[in-house]
Coordinates of C-alpha atoms in Angstrom, one line a residue:
Chain J
M349 CA -86.8 217.1 -45.1
R350 CA -86.3 219.8 -47.7
N351 CA -88.2 217.7 -50.2
T352 CA -91.0 217.1 -47.8
F353 CA -91.3 220.9 -47.3
F354 CA -91.6 221.5 -51.0
T355 CA -94.1 218.6 -51.5
E356 CA -96.2 220.0 -48.7
L357 CA -96.0 223.5 -50.0
H358 CA -97.1 222.4 -53.4
Y359 CA -100.1 220.7 -51.9
G360 CA -100.9 223.7 -49.8
I361 CA -100.8 226.1 -52.7
S362 CA -103.0 223.7 -54.7
K363 CA -105.6 224.2 -52.0
S364 CA -105.3 228.0 -51.7
K365 CA -104.1 230.5 -54.3
D366 CA -103.5 233.0 -51.4
I367 CA -100.4 231.2 -50.4
Y368 CA -97.2 232.7 -51.7
F369 CA -93.7 231.3 -51.7
L370 CA -90.9 233.9 -51.7
T371 CA -87.3 232.9 -52.3
G372 CA -84.1 234.8 -52.1
D373 CA -83.0 233.4 -55.4
L374 CA -82.5 229.9 -54.0
G375 CA -84.1 226.5 -54.4
F376 CA -82.4 225.3 -57.6
G377 CA -83.9 221.9 -58.5
L378 CA -86.4 222.0 -55.7
I379 CA -89.1 224.5 -56.9
N380 CA -89.7 223.0 -60.4
D381 CA -93.0 221.5 -59.6
I382 CA -94.3 224.7 -57.9
E383 CA -93.0 226.8 -60.7
H384 CA -94.6 224.7 -63.3
D385 CA -98.0 224.2 -61.6
F386 CA -98.4 227.5 -59.8
P387 CA -96.1 230.1 -61.5
D388 CA -98.1 233.0 -60.0
N389 CA -97.5 231.9 -56.4
I390 CA -93.8 231.7 -56.5
L391 CA -91.8 234.9 -56.4
N392 CA -88.1 235.2 -56.8
M393 CA -87.2 238.2 -54.6
G394 CA -83.6 238.2 -55.7
I395 CA -80.6 238.4 -53.3
A396 CA -82.2 241.0 -51.1
E397 CA -83.4 239.5 -47.9
Q398 CA -84.4 242.7 -46.0
N399 CA -86.7 243.6 -48.8
M400 CA -88.0 240.0 -49.0
M401 CA -89.1 240.0 -45.4
G402 CA -90.6 243.5 -45.5
F403 CA -92.4 242.6 -48.8
A404 CA -93.6 239.4 -47.1
A405 CA -95.1 241.4 -44.3
G406 CA -96.8 243.7 -46.7
L407 CA -98.2 240.8 -48.7
A408 CA -99.5 239.2 -45.4
L409 CA -101.1 242.4 -44.3
T410 CA -103.4 242.1 -47.4
G411 CA -104.5 238.7 -46.3
K412 CA -102.1 236.4 -48.0
K413 CA -100.1 233.6 -46.3
V414 CA -96.4 233.8 -47.1
F415 CA -93.5 231.3 -46.9
A416 CA -90.3 233.3 -47.1
Y417 CA -87.3 231.1 -47.9
S418 CA -83.6 231.2 -47.9
I419 CA -80.7 229.1 -46.6
G420 CA -78.5 229.4 -43.5
N421 CA -78.7 232.7 -41.8
F422 CA -80.0 234.6 -44.8
S423 CA -83.6 234.3 -43.8
T424 CA -83.0 235.2 -40.2
I425 CA -80.0 237.2 -39.1
R426 CA -79.7 239.0 -42.4
C427 CA -83.1 240.5 -42.0
L428 CA -83.8 240.3 -38.3
E429 CA -85.2 243.7 -37.8
Q430 CA -87.7 243.2 -40.6
I431 CA -88.7 240.0 -38.9
R432 CA -89.1 241.8 -35.6
N433 CA -90.7 245.1 -36.6
D434 CA -92.5 244.2 -39.8
I435 CA -93.6 240.6 -39.4
C436 CA -93.8 239.9 -35.7
Y437 CA -95.0 243.2 -34.4
H438 CA -97.7 243.3 -37.1
D439 CA -98.6 239.6 -36.4
A440 CA -98.2 239.0 -40.1
D441 CA -98.9 235.5 -41.5
V442 CA -95.4 234.9 -42.6
K443 CA -93.5 231.6 -42.2
I444 CA -89.8 232.2 -42.3
V445 CA -88.1 229.2 -43.6
C446 CA -84.4 228.3 -43.4
V447 CA -82.9 225.3 -45.0
G448 CA -79.6 224.6 -43.4
G449 CA -80.0 224.6 -39.7
G450 CA -76.8 223.9 -37.8
Y451 CA -74.0 222.5 -39.8
T452 CA -76.1 221.4 -42.7
Y453 CA -73.9 223.4 -45.1
G454 CA -70.8 222.6 -43.1
Q455 CA -68.4 222.7 -46.0
L456 CA -69.4 226.1 -47.1
G457 CA -67.9 227.8 -44.1
M458 CA -69.0 229.8 -41.1
S459 CA -71.1 232.3 -43.1
H460 CA -73.4 229.3 -43.9
H461 CA -73.4 227.8 -40.4
A462 CA -76.8 228.5 -38.9
T463 CA -75.6 227.9 -35.3
E464 CA -77.0 230.9 -33.4
D465 CA -80.4 231.3 -35.1
I466 CA -82.4 229.4 -32.4
S467 CA -81.0 231.6 -29.7
I468 CA -81.6 234.8 -31.6
M469 CA -85.1 233.9 -32.8
R470 CA -86.1 232.7 -29.3
A471 CA -85.7 236.3 -28.1
I472 CA -88.1 237.7 -30.7
P473 CA -91.6 238.1 -29.2
N474 CA -94.6 236.7 -31.1
L475 CA -92.7 234.2 -33.1
E476 CA -93.4 230.5 -33.1
I477 CA -90.3 228.4 -33.8
F478 CA -90.2 224.8 -35.1
A479 CA -87.3 222.5 -35.8
P480 CA -88.5 219.1 -37.0
C481 CA -86.2 216.1 -36.6
D482 CA -87.6 214.2 -39.6
D483 CA -90.1 214.2 -42.5
I484 CA -92.9 213.1 -40.3
E485 CA -92.5 216.0 -37.9
C486 CA -91.9 218.3 -40.9
K487 CA -95.2 217.3 -42.5
A488 CA -97.1 217.6 -39.3
I489 CA -95.7 221.1 -38.7
M490 CA -96.5 222.1 -42.2
D491 CA -100.1 221.0 -41.8
Y492 CA -100.3 223.2 -38.7
L493 CA -98.6 226.2 -40.5
F494 CA -101.2 226.1 -43.2
L495 CA -104.0 226.4 -40.6
K496 CA -102.4 228.8 -38.2
K497 CA -102.1 232.5 -39.0
G498 CA -99.2 234.3 -37.6
P499 CA -95.4 234.6 -37.6
A500 CA -93.4 231.4 -37.5
Y501 CA -89.8 230.3 -38.1
L502 CA -89.2 226.8 -39.6
R503 CA -85.7 225.5 -39.3
L504 CA -85.1 222.7 -41.8
E505 CA -82.2 220.6 -42.8
R506 CA -81.5 218.7 -45.9
N507 CA -82.4 215.1 -46.2
T508 CA -83.0 213.3 -43.0
P509 CA -84.1 209.7 -42.4
S510 CA -87.4 209.1 -40.6
L511 CA -87.0 208.8 -36.8
H512 CA -90.7 208.5 -35.9
S513 CA -92.1 205.1 -36.8
D514 CA -95.6 206.5 -37.3
N515 CA -97.3 209.8 -37.9
I516 CA -97.4 211.9 -34.8
N517 CA -100.4 213.7 -33.3
F518 CA -98.8 217.1 -33.5
S519 CA -99.6 219.8 -31.0
V520 CA -97.6 223.0 -30.6
G521 CA -95.3 222.7 -27.6
R522 CA -95.5 219.0 -27.1
L523 CA -92.5 216.7 -26.6
Y524 CA -92.5 213.3 -28.3
Y525 CA -90.9 210.2 -27.0
L526 CA -88.8 208.3 -29.6
K527 CA -87.6 205.9 -26.9
K528 CA -89.4 205.3 -23.6
N529 CA -88.4 202.8 -21.0
I530 CA -90.3 201.9 -17.9
N531 CA -88.1 203.6 -15.4
S532 CA -85.2 205.4 -17.0
K533 CA -83.8 208.2 -14.9
T534 CA -82.1 209.8 -17.8
L535 CA -83.7 211.7 -20.6
I536 CA -82.1 212.9 -23.8
I537 CA -84.0 215.8 -25.3
S538 CA -83.2 217.3 -28.7
Y539 CA -84.5 218.8 -31.9
G540 CA -83.6 218.8 -35.6
S541 CA -81.8 216.0 -37.3
I542 CA -79.3 215.7 -34.5
V543 CA -82.0 213.7 -32.7
S544 CA -80.7 210.8 -34.7
E545 CA -77.3 211.1 -33.0
A546 CA -79.1 210.9 -29.6
I547 CA -81.0 207.8 -30.6
K548 CA -77.7 206.2 -31.9
A549 CA -75.8 207.1 -28.8
N550 CA -78.6 205.7 -26.6
E551 CA -78.6 202.4 -28.6
I552 CA -74.8 202.1 -28.1
C553 CA -75.5 202.4 -24.4
D554 CA -78.2 199.7 -24.4
N555 CA -81.0 202.2 -24.5
I556 CA -80.4 203.2 -20.9
A557 CA -82.1 206.6 -21.4
D558 CA -85.4 207.8 -22.7
V559 CA -85.2 210.0 -25.8
A560 CA -87.6 212.8 -26.6
S561 CA -87.8 215.1 -29.6
C562 CA -88.8 218.7 -29.0
P563 CA -89.9 220.1 -32.4
T564 CA -91.4 223.2 -30.9
I565 CA -88.7 225.5 -29.6
K566 CA -91.3 228.3 -29.0
P567 CA -93.8 228.5 -27.5
L568 CA -92.9 226.0 -24.8
N569 CA -94.9 225.9 -21.7
S570 CA -92.6 225.8 -18.7
D571 CA -95.1 224.0 -16.5
Y572 CA -95.8 221.4 -19.1
V573 CA -92.1 220.7 -19.7
A574 CA -91.4 220.7 -15.9
G575 CA -94.1 218.0 -15.6
F576 CA -92.6 216.0 -18.4
I577 CA -89.0 216.1 -17.1
Q578 CA -89.5 216.0 -13.3
K579 CA -89.2 212.3 -12.9
Y580 CA -85.6 212.3 -14.4
K581 CA -82.4 212.7 -12.4
N582 CA -80.4 213.6 -15.5
I583 CA -81.2 215.4 -18.7
I584 CA -78.9 215.6 -21.7
C585 CA -80.0 218.4 -24.0
V586 CA -78.5 218.0 -27.4
E587 CA -78.7 220.9 -29.9
E588 CA -76.9 222.0 -33.0
N589 CA -76.9 225.5 -31.8
N590 CA -74.9 227.8 -29.5
K591 CA -75.1 226.8 -25.9
C592 CA -76.1 230.4 -25.2
G593 CA -79.8 230.9 -25.5
G594 CA -81.1 227.8 -27.2
L595 CA -83.1 224.9 -25.9
N596 CA -80.5 224.2 -23.2
S597 CA -81.1 227.6 -21.8
F598 CA -84.9 227.0 -21.7
I599 CA -84.5 223.6 -20.0
A600 CA -82.0 225.1 -17.4
Q601 CA -84.5 227.9 -16.7
C602 CA -87.3 225.4 -16.4
I603 CA -85.4 223.2 -14.0
A604 CA -84.3 226.2 -11.9
T605 CA -87.6 228.0 -11.7
H606 CA -89.5 224.8 -10.8
N607 CA -86.9 223.9 -8.3
L608 CA -86.4 220.5 -9.9
H609 CA -83.6 218.2 -8.7
I610 CA -82.2 217.4 -12.1
Q611 CA -78.7 217.7 -13.5
L612 CA -78.5 219.1 -17.0
S613 CA -75.8 218.1 -19.4
V614 CA -75.4 220.7 -22.1
I615 CA -74.4 219.3 -25.4
A616 CA -74.3 222.3 -27.7
I617 CA -71.9 224.4 -29.7
N618 CA -69.4 226.1 -27.4
D619 CA -70.0 229.7 -28.5
F620 CA -67.4 229.8 -31.3
Y621 CA -67.2 230.0 -35.1
S622 CA -65.9 227.0 -36.9
S623 CA -63.2 228.1 -39.3
I624 CA -62.5 224.5 -40.3
V625 CA -65.0 223.0 -42.6
G626 CA -66.5 219.5 -43.1
D627 CA -69.8 217.8 -43.5
Q628 CA -72.4 217.9 -40.8
N629 CA -71.1 214.8 -39.2
Y630 CA -67.5 216.0 -39.2
L631 CA -68.4 219.3 -37.7
R632 CA -70.6 217.8 -35.0
N633 CA -67.6 215.8 -33.9
A634 CA -65.3 218.8 -34.1
S635 CA -67.8 220.8 -32.0
G636 CA -68.4 218.2 -29.3
I637 CA -72.0 217.5 -30.1
S638 CA -71.8 214.1 -31.9
C639 CA -73.0 210.6 -31.0
D640 CA -69.6 209.9 -29.4
H641 CA -70.0 212.9 -27.1
I642 CA -73.5 211.8 -26.1
V643 CA -72.2 208.3 -25.4
K644 CA -69.5 209.7 -23.2
E645 CA -72.0 211.7 -21.2
L646 CA -74.4 208.7 -20.9
K647 CA -71.5 206.6 -19.6
R648 CA -70.4 209.3 -17.1
I649 CA -73.9 209.5 -15.8
N650 CA -74.2 205.8 -15.5
E651 CA -70.9 205.5 -13.7
N652 CA -71.8 208.2 -11.2
K653 CA -74.9 206.3 -10.0
Chain Z
M1174 CA -115.8 267.3 -41.4
N1175 CA -113.5 267.7 -44.4
Y1176 CA -110.7 270.2 -44.4
N1177 CA -108.9 271.5 -47.4
S1178 CA -105.2 271.1 -47.8
V1179 CA -104.3 274.6 -46.6
E1180 CA -106.4 274.1 -43.5
L1181 CA -105.1 270.7 -42.7
A1182 CA -101.4 271.8 -43.2
W1183 CA -102.0 274.7 -40.7
L1184 CA -103.6 272.3 -38.2
I1185 CA -100.7 269.9 -38.5
R1186 CA -98.2 272.7 -37.8
R1187 CA -100.1 274.3 -35.0
Y1188 CA -100.9 271.0 -33.2
A1189 CA -97.4 269.7 -33.7
I1190 CA -95.9 272.7 -32.0
E1191 CA -98.4 272.1 -29.1
M1192 CA -97.7 268.4 -29.0
T1193 CA -94.0 268.7 -28.9
H1194 CA -94.1 271.5 -26.4
I1195 CA -96.2 269.5 -24.0
S1196 CA -94.5 266.1 -24.6
H1197 CA -90.9 267.4 -25.0
G1198 CA -90.9 265.2 -28.0
S1199 CA -88.3 265.4 -30.8
H1200 CA -88.7 265.8 -34.5
I1201 CA -90.6 269.0 -34.9
G1202 CA -88.4 269.9 -37.8
S1203 CA -89.3 266.7 -39.7
V1204 CA -93.0 267.1 -38.9
L1205 CA -93.0 270.7 -40.3
S1206 CA -91.2 269.7 -43.5
V1207 CA -93.7 266.9 -44.3
A1208 CA -96.8 268.8 -43.2
D1209 CA -97.9 269.9 -46.7
I1210 CA -97.4 266.4 -48.2
I1211 CA -99.5 264.8 -45.5
A1212 CA -102.1 267.6 -45.7
V1213 CA -102.5 267.2 -49.5
L1214 CA -102.8 263.4 -49.2
Y1215 CA -105.4 263.6 -46.4
S1216 CA -107.5 266.3 -47.9
G1217 CA -108.6 264.3 -50.9
E1218 CA -105.6 263.3 -53.0
A1219 CA -105.5 259.9 -51.3
N1220 CA -108.8 258.1 -51.2
I1221 CA -109.1 257.9 -47.5
E1222 CA -112.2 258.2 -45.3
A1223 CA -112.7 257.1 -41.7
S1224 CA -115.9 255.3 -42.7
N1225 CA -114.4 253.4 -45.6
V1226 CA -112.9 249.9 -45.5
D1227 CA -111.3 250.2 -48.9
N1228 CA -109.0 253.1 -48.4
D1229 CA -105.8 253.8 -50.3
V1230 CA -102.8 253.0 -48.2
V1231 CA -100.5 255.6 -46.8
I1232 CA -97.3 254.5 -45.1
L1233 CA -95.2 257.1 -43.2
S1234 CA -91.9 255.4 -43.5
K1235 CA -90.2 258.4 -41.9
G1236 CA -92.1 257.4 -38.8
H1237 CA -90.5 260.0 -36.6
A1238 CA -92.8 262.6 -38.2
G1239 CA -95.8 260.7 -36.7
A1240 CA -97.3 263.8 -35.2
A1241 CA -98.2 265.0 -38.6
L1242 CA -100.0 261.9 -39.4
Y1243 CA -101.8 261.7 -36.1
V1244 CA -103.1 265.3 -36.6
A1245 CA -104.4 264.5 -40.1
L1246 CA -106.1 261.3 -38.9
A1247 CA -107.7 263.0 -35.9
F1248 CA -109.1 265.8 -38.1
K1249 CA -110.4 263.3 -40.6
G1250 CA -112.3 261.7 -37.8
F1251 CA -110.3 258.5 -37.3
F1252 CA -110.1 259.2 -33.6
E1253 CA -110.9 262.0 -31.1
K1254 CA -108.7 265.1 -31.2
K1255 CA -108.3 265.0 -27.5
Y1256 CA -105.9 262.2 -27.8
L1257 CA -103.4 264.3 -29.8
L1258 CA -102.0 265.9 -26.7
T1259 CA -101.2 262.4 -25.2
H1260 CA -98.5 262.0 -27.8
Y1261 CA -95.4 260.6 -26.1
A1262 CA -97.3 260.5 -22.7
N1263 CA -97.0 257.7 -20.2
G1264 CA -99.5 255.0 -21.2
S1265 CA -100.3 256.6 -24.6
F1266 CA -100.8 254.7 -27.8
L1267 CA -99.6 257.7 -29.8
S1268 CA -96.0 256.7 -29.8
G1269 CA -93.1 258.9 -30.9
H1270 CA -92.8 256.8 -34.1
V1271 CA -96.0 255.8 -35.9
S1272 CA -97.7 252.7 -34.5
H1273 CA -100.7 250.8 -35.8
K1274 CA -101.6 249.3 -32.5
N1275 CA -104.8 250.9 -31.3
V1276 CA -104.5 253.8 -33.6
P1277 CA -107.3 253.8 -36.3
G1278 CA -106.1 254.8 -39.7
I1279 CA -102.6 253.5 -39.4
D1280 CA -101.9 250.2 -41.0
V1281 CA -98.2 250.0 -40.7
S1282 CA -95.9 250.7 -37.7
T1283 CA -92.6 252.3 -38.6
G1284 CA -89.7 254.0 -36.8
S1285 CA -86.6 252.2 -38.1
L1286 CA -85.9 253.8 -41.4
G1287 CA -86.0 251.8 -44.6
H1288 CA -88.8 249.5 -43.6
G1289 CA -91.8 251.3 -45.2
L1290 CA -91.0 250.8 -48.9
P1291 CA -90.5 247.0 -48.9
I1292 CA -93.7 246.6 -47.0
A1293 CA -95.4 249.0 -49.4
C1294 CA -94.1 246.9 -52.3
G1295 CA -95.7 243.8 -50.8
I1296 CA -99.0 245.6 -50.4
A1297 CA -98.8 247.1 -53.9
F1298 CA -98.0 243.7 -55.4
S1299 CA -101.0 242.1 -53.7
N1300 CA -103.4 244.8 -54.8
K1301 CA -102.1 244.6 -58.4
R1302 CA -102.7 240.9 -58.4
D1303 CA -106.2 241.3 -57.0
N1304 CA -106.9 244.1 -59.5
T1305 CA -107.9 246.7 -57.0
N1306 CA -107.9 250.4 -57.7
K1307 CA -106.0 251.3 -54.6
K1308 CA -103.0 253.5 -54.6
I1309 CA -100.2 252.8 -52.2
F1310 CA -98.4 255.9 -51.0
V1311 CA -95.1 255.8 -49.1
I1312 CA -93.5 258.8 -47.6
I1313 CA -89.8 258.5 -47.0
G1314 CA -87.2 260.9 -45.8
D1315 CA -84.2 261.8 -47.9
G1316 CA -81.8 260.8 -45.1
E1317 CA -83.8 257.6 -45.1
C1318 CA -82.6 257.0 -48.7
D1319 CA -79.2 256.0 -47.2
E1320 CA -80.8 252.7 -46.1
G1321 CA -80.0 249.9 -48.6
S1322 CA -83.4 248.2 -48.1
N1323 CA -85.0 251.1 -50.0
W1324 CA -82.9 250.3 -53.0
E1325 CA -83.7 246.6 -52.7
A1326 CA -87.3 247.6 -52.8
A1327 CA -86.7 250.0 -55.7
L1328 CA -85.3 247.1 -57.7
V1329 CA -88.3 244.9 -56.9
A1330 CA -90.9 247.6 -57.6
Y1331 CA -89.6 247.8 -61.1
K1332 CA -89.4 244.0 -61.4
F1333 CA -93.1 243.6 -60.5
Q1334 CA -94.2 246.8 -62.4
L1335 CA -95.8 248.3 -59.3
N1336 CA -97.4 251.2 -61.1
N1337 CA -99.9 251.5 -58.2
L1338 CA -97.1 252.5 -55.9
I1339 CA -96.3 256.2 -55.3
V1340 CA -93.3 257.2 -53.2
I1341 CA -93.0 260.8 -51.9
I1342 CA -89.6 261.8 -50.7
D1343 CA -89.5 264.6 -48.1
R1344 CA -86.4 266.1 -49.5
N1345 CA -85.5 268.6 -46.8
K1346 CA -81.8 268.0 -47.4
M1347 CA -81.1 267.3 -43.7
A1348 CA -80.7 264.1 -41.7
S1349 CA -80.2 264.0 -38.0
L1350 CA -76.6 265.1 -37.5
D1351 CA -75.9 267.1 -40.6
F1352 CA -77.1 268.2 -44.0
T1353 CA -77.5 265.1 -46.2
E1354 CA -74.9 266.2 -48.7
N1355 CA -72.4 266.3 -45.9
S1356 CA -73.4 263.1 -44.1
M1357 CA -74.1 261.0 -47.2
P1358 CA -74.3 262.8 -50.5
L1359 CA -77.4 261.8 -52.3
E1360 CA -77.2 264.0 -55.4
P1361 CA -78.1 263.3 -58.1
L1362 CA -81.0 261.8 -56.3
A1363 CA -83.5 262.1 -59.1
D1364 CA -81.1 260.4 -61.5
K1365 CA -80.6 257.5 -59.1
W1366 CA -84.3 256.7 -59.1
R1367 CA -84.5 257.1 -62.8
S1368 CA -81.7 254.7 -63.2
F1369 CA -83.8 252.2 -61.2
N1370 CA -86.4 252.6 -63.9
W1371 CA -88.8 254.7 -61.8
N1372 CA -90.9 257.7 -63.1
V1373 CA -89.6 260.7 -61.3
I1374 CA -91.5 263.9 -60.7
E1375 CA -89.8 266.8 -58.9
V1376 CA -91.9 269.4 -57.1
D1377 CA -91.8 272.1 -54.4
G1378 CA -92.9 270.1 -51.4
H1379 CA -94.7 273.1 -49.9
N1380 CA -96.7 274.1 -53.0
H1381 CA -100.0 272.3 -52.8
I1382 CA -100.9 272.9 -56.4
E1383 CA -97.6 271.3 -57.5
L1384 CA -98.1 268.4 -55.1
K1385 CA -101.6 267.8 -56.2
K1386 CA -100.6 267.9 -59.9
A1387 CA -97.8 265.4 -59.3
I1388 CA -100.0 263.0 -57.3
N1389 CA -102.6 263.1 -59.9
R1390 CA -100.1 262.3 -62.6
A1391 CA -98.8 259.4 -60.5
K1392 CA -102.3 258.1 -59.8
Q1393 CA -103.0 258.0 -63.6
N1394 CA -99.7 256.2 -64.2
K1395 CA -100.3 253.8 -67.1
T1396 CA -96.6 253.0 -67.5
S1397 CA -95.1 249.8 -66.1
F1398 CA -92.9 251.8 -63.7
P1399 CA -93.6 253.0 -60.2
T1400 CA -93.5 256.7 -59.4
V1401 CA -91.4 258.7 -57.0
I1402 CA -92.2 262.3 -56.3
I1403 CA -89.2 264.2 -55.0
A1404 CA -90.7 267.0 -52.9
S1405 CA -88.2 269.8 -52.2
T1406 CA -88.9 270.9 -48.6
I1407 CA -87.4 272.8 -45.8
K1408 CA -86.9 271.2 -42.4
G1409 CA -88.8 273.3 -39.9
K1410 CA -90.9 275.0 -42.6
G1411 CA -93.6 277.3 -41.2
V1412 CA -91.7 278.6 -38.2
K1413 CA -88.9 280.9 -39.4
F1414 CA -86.4 280.3 -36.6
M1415 CA -86.7 276.5 -37.0
E1416 CA -86.2 276.5 -40.7
N1417 CA -83.1 274.7 -42.0
N1418 CA -81.6 274.3 -38.5
I1419 CA -80.5 270.9 -37.5
L1420 CA -81.2 271.7 -33.9
W1421 CA -84.9 271.3 -34.5
H1422 CA -84.5 267.7 -35.5
Y1423 CA -84.3 267.1 -31.7
R1424 CA -85.2 270.1 -29.8
F1425 CA -88.8 270.8 -28.7
P1426 CA -90.1 274.4 -28.4
H1427 CA -89.3 275.3 -24.8
D1428 CA -91.5 277.5 -22.6
G1429 CA -90.9 281.1 -23.2
D1430 CA -89.8 282.7 -26.5
E1431 CA -89.5 279.5 -28.4
Y1432 CA -93.0 278.3 -27.9
E1433 CA -94.6 281.7 -27.9
N1434 CA -92.9 282.9 -31.1
A1435 CA -93.8 279.7 -32.9
V1436 CA -97.4 280.0 -31.8
K1437 CA -97.5 283.7 -32.8
E1438 CA -96.1 283.1 -36.2
L1439 CA -98.5 280.2 -36.9
D1440 CA -101.5 282.0 -35.5
A1441 CA -100.8 285.0 -37.8
C1442 CA -101.4 282.8 -40.8
M1443 CA -104.3 280.8 -39.5
P1444 CA -107.0 280.2 -42.1
E1445 CA -110.0 282.2 -41.1
T1446 CA -112.2 279.2 -41.4
L1447 CA -110.4 277.6 -38.6
D1448 CA -111.2 280.3 -36.1
G1449 CA -111.9 278.8 -32.7
I1450 CA -111.1 275.3 -33.7
T1451 CA -108.1 274.7 -31.5
D1452 CA -108.9 273.7 -27.9
F1453 CA -105.8 275.3 -26.5

């Protein structure tokens, strides 16, 4: 997914010299092509994220499109006020990019676990938020970001297998089925690479549920989502993010405000810091958001019928 | 209508007293200390006209002194003077800290300290790339220099050789709770900027001739380095009982002696050419 981002970025810059890529001194081994072909469009801003985001806003105010990049929480929480006041309030055409959503950098410790960013960024007005599950979604979102002016947050992971079998017809705020049965009463909804865990768990349970990817975290139209989910009796919402304030919170709000008769199973991080380390898979297991946990929930739902 | 710097400085001071008196707004001390800097910029030193599209950029990073900027913009014809007295009022666009929304002449909203300089660096970088002749001015407070983001920006301004960037520090030696040298010692401030590879010019921030000379030098900067003008000022300058008194960071001139004495003192030094100009 990281590679797709850089490939698309390279292509975008080749079409417009007004696109700038700012990095907080990161991207080793990934930016070589851009550096070689478009050295004027890549700016190493050093390890100074607050300045990077303010600078990005300034650059955007003069009519440029900016991708401002770092890993983990460094492009978000580290410089949140700059994102809010300088980028979002000024409607600046800055795409904030994080590589390392969730436990992508699990072994590096809690400072590198981006596990609250979705909650926090959701609460910032005038910010679109995208979390693709695979390269196909990533490319589609990048195509959109090149066209659309305005603040956006793109949460990427490292390298992820393709989950969609074909290119998608991307629209902001749409949900995409990855598995659709004729009359499933259970829907698993998720975003980011953890969607693969949902698909795996569902397969283990004989594909008893539908699975949908939700690559747009914001804006999500509550009426549209309510219409999408209303036929289900159970929804399992899986996210590699704190249970407070992420997609689960949106779904819960949607169900409640539309008075839907749906039970929501929250599969998310239980509001804690992981002081143990491990790879993404290991930490998903340790945090209760892995394939095994989804399987358990699917079985519980099935038994309660 | 073009006002010279002396006229504009007086207008800023007189209107600011009126605005804070009516609105009960804070920051009169900060507005009074920056009045001459703003007046000099908006009376010709910055290339700014209401009818232009290609103006120089001025960012008031110490956004709490917004009243000064609003007065300058109104008298330069960016919007009608009648709106000045809606500062802080319910439903007003003239917010306590500078906002660009619906206020002609303001490009950047500020209010949280330390944001203006990084934004200015991005603007300056872009203008340098596009080979424009624009100058990018940022006015920052000295207390504001506590914020680390300024120093991140100072590093980057040197890296990108932003010689079209001109920072003016309103060095009134006060923050909001105490004198700066008590709350967070900044001296030697000039040396700090020099060590970041900036050109440093030190002036009396209430002397228009010195300010203009410094700004001109900065505008003609052919070095690779950005410029910072450290303007020595007095918080509350122009109203004797407000000068150098931390109280006037917050307090507005109340009805009675405070308001009347402030008005009396300012009216006594009103430039003759401005006779009858105020509508209060």
